[in-house]
Amino acid sequence: FLAGCIASLVGLFATGEYQVVETLVRQRRGGPTVRGPPSCELVLPGWASAAIGLVSPTTLWAGFLLFPLRFFVVALTTSIWYFDASAESGGHHPASAHARRAPVRTALRLAFSRSFGSLCYSALVLTICSMLKAMAEKMMRQSDNLFVVLVACCLKCVLQVIEFLNKFAVCM
């Protein structure tokens, strides 16, 4: 899925054409504007810009899906190993025998079947948090207003708490 999204982005950028544009350079603050050297600019058709706006967040979401998947598989494999109490007590539970023999396969089967929707939702939350965090950092860099910087800082703190809770919701 991720490879398909990346291929779509490459194909959409290939529909554009390069145009030579003249650049205007301002000498100093308040000074005259003069012509600079010509430069090349990629111009996309309107439909391609809209498609890139749709495919880019989808690609980001597919990339963020790998993090909860990895965390889920590692957490479940570790818990199967750690909570293997039947091996110590001598009792054999038939349902856990298969999980003890192949814990990684069991974790992968659960990750891609019963828990896949939860992991996709977790990746969506991570994607939204990442996009909001990037917007907050951009606001902090570009703004001279103290109120805007404080709001962006508080937003980043709230997003970090959401990401922290999201991580532990995956392993539950």
JSON list of C-alpha atoms in Angstrom, two decimals:
[
{"chain": "A", "resi": 1, "resn": "PHE", "atom": "CA", "xyz": [0.00, 0.00, 0.00]},
{"chain": "A", "resi": 2, "resn": "LEU", "atom": "CA", "xyz": [2.82, 2.38, 0.92]},
{"chain": "A", "resi": 3, "resn": "ALA", "atom": "CA", "xyz": [4.65, 1.58, -2.32]},
{"chain": "A", "resi": 4, "resn": "GLY", "atom": "CA", "xyz": [1.46, 2.32, -4.28]},
{"chain": "A", "resi": 5, "resn": "CYS", "atom": "CA", "xyz": [1.07, 5.70, -2.56]},
{"chain": "A", "resi": 6, "resn": "ILE", "atom": "CA", "xyz": [4.68, 6.63, -3.31]},
{"chain": "A", "resi": 7, "resn": "ALA", "atom": "CA", "xyz": [4.29, 5.52, -6.94]},
{"chain": "A", "resi": 8, "resn": "SER", "atom": "CA", "xyz": [1.15, 7.67, -7.20]},
{"chain": "A", "resi": 9, "resn": "LEU", "atom": "CA", "xyz": [3.03, 10.70, -5.89]},
{"chain": "A", "resi": 10, "resn": "VAL", "atom": "CA", "xyz": [5.85, 10.17, -8.39]},
{"chain": "A", "resi": 11, "resn": "GLY", "atom": "CA", "xyz": [3.33, 9.80, -11.21]},
{"chain": "A", "resi": 12, "resn": "LEU", "atom": "CA", "xyz": [1.50, 12.96, -10.19]},
{"chain": "A", "resi": 13, "resn": "PHE", "atom": "CA", "xyz": [4.70, 14.97, -10.10]},
{"chain": "A", "resi": 14, "resn": "ALA", "atom": "CA", "xyz": [5.60, 13.61, -13.53]},
{"chain": "A", "resi": 15, "resn": "THR", "atom": "CA", "xyz": [2.48, 15.25, -15.01]},
{"chain": "A", "resi": 16, "resn": "GLY", "atom": "CA", "xyz": [3.90, 18.68, -14.31]},
{"chain": "A", "resi": 17, "resn": "GLU", "atom": "CA", "xyz": [5.97, 20.73, -16.68]},
{"chain": "A", "resi": 18, "resn": "TYR", "atom": "CA", "xyz": [8.90, 22.97, -16.01]},
{"chain": "A", "resi": 19, "resn": "GLN", "atom": "CA", "xyz": [8.70, 26.63, -16.95]},
{"chain": "A", "resi": 20, "resn": "VAL", "atom": "CA", "xyz": [11.38, 29.25, -16.91]},
{"chain": "A", "resi": 21, "resn": "VAL", "atom": "CA", "xyz": [10.37, 32.18, -14.75]},
{"chain": "A", "resi": 22, "resn": "GLU", "atom": "CA", "xyz": [12.09, 35.43, -14.03]},
{"chain": "A", "resi": 23, "resn": "THR", "atom": "CA", "xyz": [12.88, 36.17, -10.45]},
{"chain": "A", "resi": 24, "resn": "LEU", "atom": "CA", "xyz": [12.58, 39.57, -8.89]},
{"chain": "A", "resi": 25, "resn": "VAL", "atom": "CA", "xyz": [15.19, 40.44, -6.31]},
{"chain": "A", "resi": 26, "resn": "ARG", "atom": "CA", "xyz": [14.82, 43.26, -3.83]},
{"chain": "A", "resi": 27, "resn": "GLN", "atom": "CA", "xyz": [18.19, 44.92, -3.23]},
{"chain": "A", "resi": 28, "resn": "ARG", "atom": "CA", "xyz": [17.63, 46.13, 0.34]},
{"chain": "A", "resi": 29, "resn": "ARG", "atom": "CA", "xyz": [14.72, 46.88, 2.57]},
{"chain": "A", "resi": 30, "resn": "GLY", "atom": "CA", "xyz": [12.69, 49.49, 0.83]},
{"chain": "A", "resi": 31, "resn": "GLY", "atom": "CA", "xyz": [15.14, 49.46, -2.08]},
{"chain": "A", "resi": 32, "resn": "PRO", "atom": "CA", "xyz": [14.32, 49.00, -5.75]},
{"chain": "A", "resi": 33, "resn": "THR", "atom": "CA", "xyz": [13.30, 45.63, -7.14]},
{"chain": "A", "resi": 34, "resn": "VAL", "atom": "CA", "xyz": [15.50, 44.38, -9.97]},
{"chain": "A", "resi": 35, "resn": "ARG", "atom": "CA", "xyz": [15.44, 41.33, -12.21]},
{"chain": "A", "resi": 36, "resn": "GLY", "atom": "CA", "xyz": [17.47, 38.38, -11.05]},
{"chain": "A", "resi": 37, "resn": "PRO", "atom": "CA", "xyz": [18.64, 35.35, -12.97]},
{"chain": "A", "resi": 38, "resn": "PRO", "atom": "CA", "xyz": [15.89, 33.19, -14.49]},
{"chain": "A", "resi": 39, "resn": "SER", "atom": "CA", "xyz": [14.96, 30.02, -12.64]},
{"chain": "A", "resi": 40, "resn": "CYS", "atom": "CA", "xyz": [13.05, 26.84, -13.38]},
{"chain": "A", "resi": 41, "resn": "GLU", "atom": "CA", "xyz": [9.71, 26.13, -11.68]},
{"chain": "A", "resi": 42, "resn": "LEU", "atom": "CA", "xyz": [7.52, 23.03, -11.66]},
{"chain": "A", "resi": 43, "resn": "VAL", "atom": "CA", "xyz": [3.93, 23.87, -12.60]},
{"chain": "A", "resi": 44, "resn": "LEU", "atom": "CA", "xyz": [1.28, 21.20, -11.94]},
{"chain": "A", "resi": 45, "resn": "PRO", "atom": "CA", "xyz": [-2.20, 21.02, -13.42]},
{"chain": "A", "resi": 46, "resn": "GLY", "atom": "CA", "xyz": [-5.04, 21.78, -11.01]},
{"chain": "A", "resi": 47, "resn": "TRP", "atom": "CA", "xyz": [-6.22, 18.18, -10.74]},
{"chain": "A", "resi": 48, "resn": "ALA", "atom": "CA", "xyz": [-2.70, 16.97, -9.92]},
{"chain": "A", "resi": 49, "resn": "SER", "atom": "CA", "xyz": [-2.39, 19.46, -7.06]},
{"chain": "A", "resi": 50, "resn": "ALA", "atom": "CA", "xyz": [-5.68, 18.23, -5.61]},
{"chain": "A", "resi": 51, "resn": "ALA", "atom": "CA", "xyz": [-4.60, 14.60, -6.00]},
{"chain": "A", "resi": 52, "resn": "ILE", "atom": "CA", "xyz": [-1.28, 15.30, -4.29]},
{"chain": "A", "resi": 53, "resn": "GLY", "atom": "CA", "xyz": [-3.19, 16.92, -1.43]},
{"chain": "A", "resi": 54, "resn": "LEU", "atom": "CA", "xyz": [-5.14, 13.67, -1.06]},
{"chain": "A", "resi": 55, "resn": "VAL", "atom": "CA", "xyz": [-2.33, 11.16, -1.61]},
{"chain": "A", "resi": 56, "resn": "SER", "atom": "CA", "xyz": [0.25, 12.87, 0.63]},
{"chain": "A", "resi": 57, "resn": "PRO", "atom": "CA", "xyz": [-1.63, 12.43, 3.95]},
{"chain": "A", "resi": 58, "resn": "THR", "atom": "CA", "xyz": [-2.51, 8.87, 2.90]},
{"chain": "A", "resi": 59, "resn": "THR", "atom": "CA", "xyz": [1.17, 8.13, 2.34]},
{"chain": "A", "resi": 60, "resn": "LEU", "atom": "CA", "xyz": [2.04, 9.68, 5.68]},
{"chain": "A", "resi": 61, "resn": "TRP", "atom": "CA", "xyz": [-0.65, 7.57, 7.37]},
{"chain": "A", "resi": 62, "resn": "ALA", "atom": "CA", "xyz": [0.64, 4.39, 5.71]},
{"chain": "A", "resi": 63, "resn": "GLY", "atom": "CA", "xyz": [4.14, 5.23, 6.92]},
{"chain": "A", "resi": 64, "resn": "PHE", "atom": "CA", "xyz": [2.91, 5.86, 10.45]},
{"chain": "A", "resi": 65, "resn": "LEU", "atom": "CA", "xyz": [1.05, 2.52, 10.37]},
{"chain": "A", "resi": 66, "resn": "LEU", "atom": "CA", "xyz": [4.40, 0.74, 10.57]},
{"chain": "A", "resi": 67, "resn": "PHE", "atom": "CA", "xyz": [5.13, 2.14, 14.06]},
{"chain": "A", "resi": 68, "resn": "PRO", "atom": "CA", "xyz": [2.04, 0.76, 15.85]},
{"chain": "A", "resi": 69, "resn": "LEU", "atom": "CA", "xyz": [2.40, -2.53, 13.96]},
{"chain": "A", "resi": 70, "resn": "ARG", "atom": "CA", "xyz": [5.99, -2.93, 15.15]},
{"chain": "A", "resi": 71, "resn": "PHE", "atom": "CA", "xyz": [5.13, -1.89, 18.70]},
{"chain": "A", "resi": 72, "resn": "PHE", "atom": "CA", "xyz": [2.16, -4.29, 18.84]},
{"chain": "A", "resi": 73, "resn": "VAL", "atom": "CA", "xyz": [4.16, -7.27, 17.56]},
{"chain": "A", "resi": 74, "resn": "VAL", "atom": "CA", "xyz": [7.06, -6.63, 19.93]},
{"chain": "A", "resi": 75, "resn": "ALA", "atom": "CA", "xyz": [4.75, -6.06, 22.93]},
{"chain": "A", "resi": 76, "resn": "LEU", "atom": "CA", "xyz": [2.68, -9.17, 22.27]},
{"chain": "A", "resi": 77, "resn": "THR", "atom": "CA", "xyz": [5.73, -11.36, 21.65]},
{"chain": "A", "resi": 78, "resn": "THR", "atom": "CA", "xyz": [7.33, -10.10, 24.86]},
{"chain": "A", "resi": 79, "resn": "SER", "atom": "CA", "xyz": [4.14, -10.66, 26.86]},
{"chain": "A", "resi": 80, "resn": "ILE", "atom": "CA", "xyz": [3.78, -14.22, 25.55]},
{"chain": "A", "resi": 81, "resn": "TRP", "atom": "CA", "xyz": [7.34, -14.90, 26.63]},
{"chain": "A", "resi": 82, "resn": "TYR", "atom": "CA", "xyz": [7.01, -13.16, 30.00]},
{"chain": "A", "resi": 83, "resn": "PHE", "atom": "CA", "xyz": [3.63, -14.50, 31.04]},
{"chain": "A", "resi": 84, "resn": "ASP", "atom": "CA", "xyz": [4.37, -18.08, 30.11]},
{"chain": "A", "resi": 85, "resn": "ALA", "atom": "CA", "xyz": [3.32, -19.26, 33.57]},
{"chain": "A", "resi": 86, "resn": "SER", "atom": "CA", "xyz": [2.07, -22.63, 32.37]},
{"chain": "A", "resi": 87, "resn": "ALA", "atom": "CA", "xyz": [5.62, -23.77, 31.59]},
{"chain": "A", "resi": 88, "resn": "GLU", "atom": "CA", "xyz": [6.69, -23.07, 35.18]},
{"chain": "A", "resi": 89, "resn": "SER", "atom": "CA", "xyz": [3.62, -24.51, 36.90]},
{"chain": "A", "resi": 90, "resn": "GLY", "atom": "CA", "xyz": [3.59, -27.67, 34.82]},
{"chain": "A", "resi": 91, "resn": "GLY", "atom": "CA", "xyz": [0.06, -27.11, 33.48]},
{"chain": "A", "resi": 92, "resn": "HIS", "atom": "CA", "xyz": [-0.57, -27.01, 29.76]},
{"chain": "A", "resi": 93, "resn": "HIS", "atom": "CA", "xyz": [-3.35, -24.83, 28.42]},
{"chain": "A", "resi": 94, "resn": "PRO", "atom": "CA", "xyz": [-4.18, -25.92, 24.85]},
{"chain": "A", "resi": 95, "resn": "ALA", "atom": "CA", "xyz": [-4.89, -22.39, 23.60]},
{"chain": "A", "resi": 96, "resn": "SER", "atom": "CA", "xyz": [-1.52, -21.04, 24.71]},
{"chain": "A", "resi": 97, "resn": "ALA", "atom": "CA", "xyz": [0.52, -23.98, 23.41]},
{"chain": "A", "resi": 98, "resn": "HIS", "atom": "CA", "xyz": [0.46, -22.67, 19.85]},
{"chain": "A", "resi": 99, "resn": "ALA", "atom": "CA", "xyz": [1.29, -19.13, 20.99]},
{"chain": "A", "resi": 100, "resn": "ARG", "atom": "CA", "xyz": [4.28, -20.41, 22.97]},
{"chain": "A", "resi": 101, "resn": "ARG", "atom": "CA", "xyz": [5.62, -22.35, 19.99]},
{"chain": "A", "resi": 102, "resn": "ALA", "atom": "CA", "xyz": [5.43, -19.41, 17.56]},
{"chain": "A", "resi": 103, "resn": "PRO", "atom": "CA", "xyz": [4.95, -16.09, 19.43]},
{"chain": "A", "resi": 104, "resn": "VAL", "atom": "CA", "xyz": [6.01, -13.84, 16.54]},
{"chain": "A", "resi": 105, "resn": "ARG", "atom": "CA", "xyz": [3.71, -15.60, 14.09]},
{"chain": "A", "resi": 106, "resn": "THR", "atom": "CA", "xyz": [0.85, -15.34, 16.61]},
{"chain": "A", "resi": 107, "resn": "ALA", "atom": "CA", "xyz": [1.53, -11.62, 17.09]},
{"chain": "A", "resi": 108, "resn": "LEU", "atom": "CA", "xyz": [1.68, -10.99, 13.34]},
{"chain": "A", "resi": 109, "resn": "ARG", "atom": "CA", "xyz": [-1.53, -12.95, 12.76]},
{"chain": "A", "resi": 110, "resn": "LEU", "atom": "CA", "xyz": [-3.33, -10.91, 15.41]},
{"chain": "A", "resi": 111, "resn": "ALA", "atom": "CA", "xyz": [-1.85, -7.64, 14.14]},
{"chain": "A", "resi": 112, "resn": "PHE", "atom": "CA", "xyz": [-3.04, -8.22, 10.59]},
{"chain": "A", "resi": 113, "resn": "SER", "atom": "CA", "xyz": [-6.43, -9.71, 11.48]},
{"chain": "A", "resi": 114, "resn": "ARG", "atom": "CA", "xyz": [-8.33, -8.83, 14.66]},
{"chain": "A", "resi": 115, "resn": "SER", "atom": "CA", "xyz": [-6.27, -5.82, 15.75]},
{"chain": "A", "resi": 116, "resn": "PHE", "atom": "CA", "xyz": [-5.66, -4.25, 12.34]},
{"chain": "A", "resi": 117, "resn": "GLY", "atom": "CA", "xyz": [-8.49, -1.71, 12.64]},
{"chain": "A", "resi": 118, "resn": "SER", "atom": "CA", "xyz": [-7.25, -0.52, 16.02]},
{"chain": "A", "resi": 119, "resn": "LEU", "atom": "CA", "xyz": [-3.72, -0.22, 14.67]},
{"chain": "A", "resi": 120, "resn": "CYS", "atom": "CA", "xyz": [-4.96, 1.77, 11.65]},
{"chain": "A", "resi": 121, "resn": "TYR", "atom": "CA", "xyz": [-6.84, 4.12, 13.97]},
{"chain": "A", "resi": 122, "resn": "SER", "atom": "CA", "xyz": [-3.72, 4.49, 16.11]},
{"chain": "A", "resi": 123, "resn": "ALA", "atom": "CA", "xyz": [-1.74, 5.37, 12.98]},
{"chain": "A", "resi": 124, "resn": "LEU", "atom": "CA", "xyz": [-4.39, 7.95, 12.04]},
{"chain": "A", "resi": 125, "resn": "VAL", "atom": "CA", "xyz": [-4.07, 9.56, 15.48]},
{"chain": "A", "resi": 126, "resn": "LEU", "atom": "CA", "xyz": [-0.26, 9.63, 15.09]},
{"chain": "A", "resi": 127, "resn": "THR", "atom": "CA", "xyz": [-0.57, 11.16, 11.62]},
{"chain": "A", "resi": 128, "resn": "ILE", "atom": "CA", "xyz": [-2.90, 13.92, 12.81]},
{"chain": "A", "resi": 129, "resn": "CYS", "atom": "CA", "xyz": [-0.65, 14.61, 15.81]},
{"chain": "A", "resi": 130, "resn": "SER", "atom": "CA", "xyz": [2.39, 14.79, 13.54]},
{"chain": "A", "resi": 131, "resn": "MET", "atom": "CA", "xyz": [0.69, 17.22, 11.17]},
{"chain": "A", "resi": 132, "resn": "LEU", "atom": "CA", "xyz": [-0.53, 19.43, 14.03]},
{"chain": "A", "resi": 133, "resn": "LYS", "atom": "CA", "xyz": [2.89, 19.34, 15.66]},
{"chain": "A", "resi": 134, "resn": "ALA", "atom": "CA", "xyz": [4.54, 20.45, 12.40]},
{"chain": "A", "resi": 135, "resn": "MET", "atom": "CA", "xyz": [2.03, 23.30, 12.13]},
{"chain": "A", "resi": 136, "resn": "ALA", "atom": "CA", "xyz": [2.73, 24.33, 15.73]},
{"chain": "A", "resi": 137, "resn": "GLU", "atom": "CA", "xyz": [6.49, 24.32, 15.15]},
{"chain": "A", "resi": 138, "resn": "LYS", "atom": "CA", "xyz": [6.05, 26.40, 12.00]},
{"chain": "A", "resi": 139, "resn": "MET", "atom": "CA", "xyz": [3.89, 28.90, 13.92]},
{"chain": "A", "resi": 140, "resn": "MET", "atom": "CA", "xyz": [6.53, 29.11, 16.65]},
{"chain": "A", "resi": 141, "resn": "ARG", "atom": "CA", "xyz": [9.30, 29.83, 14.11]},
{"chain": "A", "resi": 142, "resn": "GLN", "atom": "CA", "xyz": [7.41, 32.38, 12.04]},
{"chain": "A", "resi": 143, "resn": "SER", "atom": "CA", "xyz": [5.57, 34.34, 14.71]},
{"chain": "A", "resi": 144, "resn": "ASP", "atom": "CA", "xyz": [6.85, 37.17, 16.85]},
{"chain": "A", "resi": 145, "resn": "ASN", "atom": "CA", "xyz": [3.65, 37.22, 18.91]},
{"chain": "A", "resi": 146, "resn": "LEU", "atom": "CA", "xyz": [4.14, 35.76, 22.41]},
{"chain": "A", "resi": 147, "resn": "PHE", "atom": "CA", "xyz": [0.54, 34.53, 22.62]},
{"chain": "A", "resi": 148, "resn": "VAL", "atom": "CA", "xyz": [0.90, 32.50, 19.40]},
{"chain": "A", "resi": 149, "resn": "VAL", "atom": "CA", "xyz": [4.13, 30.94, 20.66]},
{"chain": "A", "resi": 150, "resn": "LEU", "atom": "CA", "xyz": [2.51, 30.02, 24.00]},
{"chain": "A", "resi": 151, "resn": "VAL", "atom": "CA", "xyz": [-0.51, 28.46, 22.30]},
{"chain": "A", "resi": 152, "resn": "ALA", "atom": "CA", "xyz": [1.76, 26.48, 19.96]},
{"chain": "A", "resi": 153, "resn": "CYS", "atom": "CA", "xyz": [3.84, 25.30, 22.92]},
{"chain": "A", "resi": 154, "resn": "CYS", "atom": "CA", "xyz": [0.74, 24.17, 24.81]},
{"chain": "A", "resi": 155, "resn": "LEU", "atom": "CA", "xyz": [-0.53, 22.42, 21.68]},
{"chain": "A", "resi": 156, "resn": "LYS", "atom": "CA", "xyz": [2.74, 20.52, 21.35]},
{"chain": "A", "resi": 157, "resn": "CYS", "atom": "CA", "xyz": [2.51, 19.42, 25.01]},
{"chain": "A", "resi": 158, "resn": "VAL", "atom": "CA", "xyz": [-1.06, 18.15, 24.54]},
{"chain": "A", "resi": 159, "resn": "LEU", "atom": "CA", "xyz": [-0.03, 16.30, 21.37]},
{"chain": "A", "resi": 160, "resn": "GLN", "atom": "CA", "xyz": [2.86, 14.61, 23.17]},
{"chain": "A", "resi": 161, "resn": "VAL", "atom": "CA", "xyz": [0.46, 13.37, 25.87]},
{"chain": "A", "resi": 162, "resn": "ILE", "atom": "CA", "xyz": [-1.89, 12.04, 23.17]},
{"chain": "A", "resi": 163, "resn": "GLU", "atom": "CA", "xyz": [1.00, 10.22, 21.47]},
{"chain": "A", "resi": 164, "resn": "PHE", "atom": "CA", "xyz": [2.10, 8.77, 24.83]},
{"chain": "A", "resi": 165, "resn": "LEU", "atom": "CA", "xyz": [-1.41, 7.48, 25.60]},
{"chain": "A", "resi": 166, "resn": "ASN", "atom": "CA", "xyz": [-1.78, 6.19, 22.05]},
{"chain": "A", "resi": 167, "resn": "LYS", "atom": "CA", "xyz": [1.36, 4.11, 22.42]},
{"chain": "A", "resi": 168, "resn": "PHE", "atom": "CA", "xyz": [0.05, 2.37, 25.54]},
{"chain": "A", "resi": 169, "resn": "ALA", "atom": "CA", "xyz": [-3.40, 1.91, 24.04]},
{"chain": "A", "resi": 170, "resn": "VAL", "atom": "CA", "xyz": [-1.75, -0.13, 21.29]},
{"chain": "A", "resi": 171, "resn": "CYS", "atom": "CA", "xyz": [-0.15, -2.58, 23.69]},
{"chain": "A", "resi": 172, "resn": "MET", "atom": "CA", "xyz": [-3.34, -3.06, 25.74]}
]
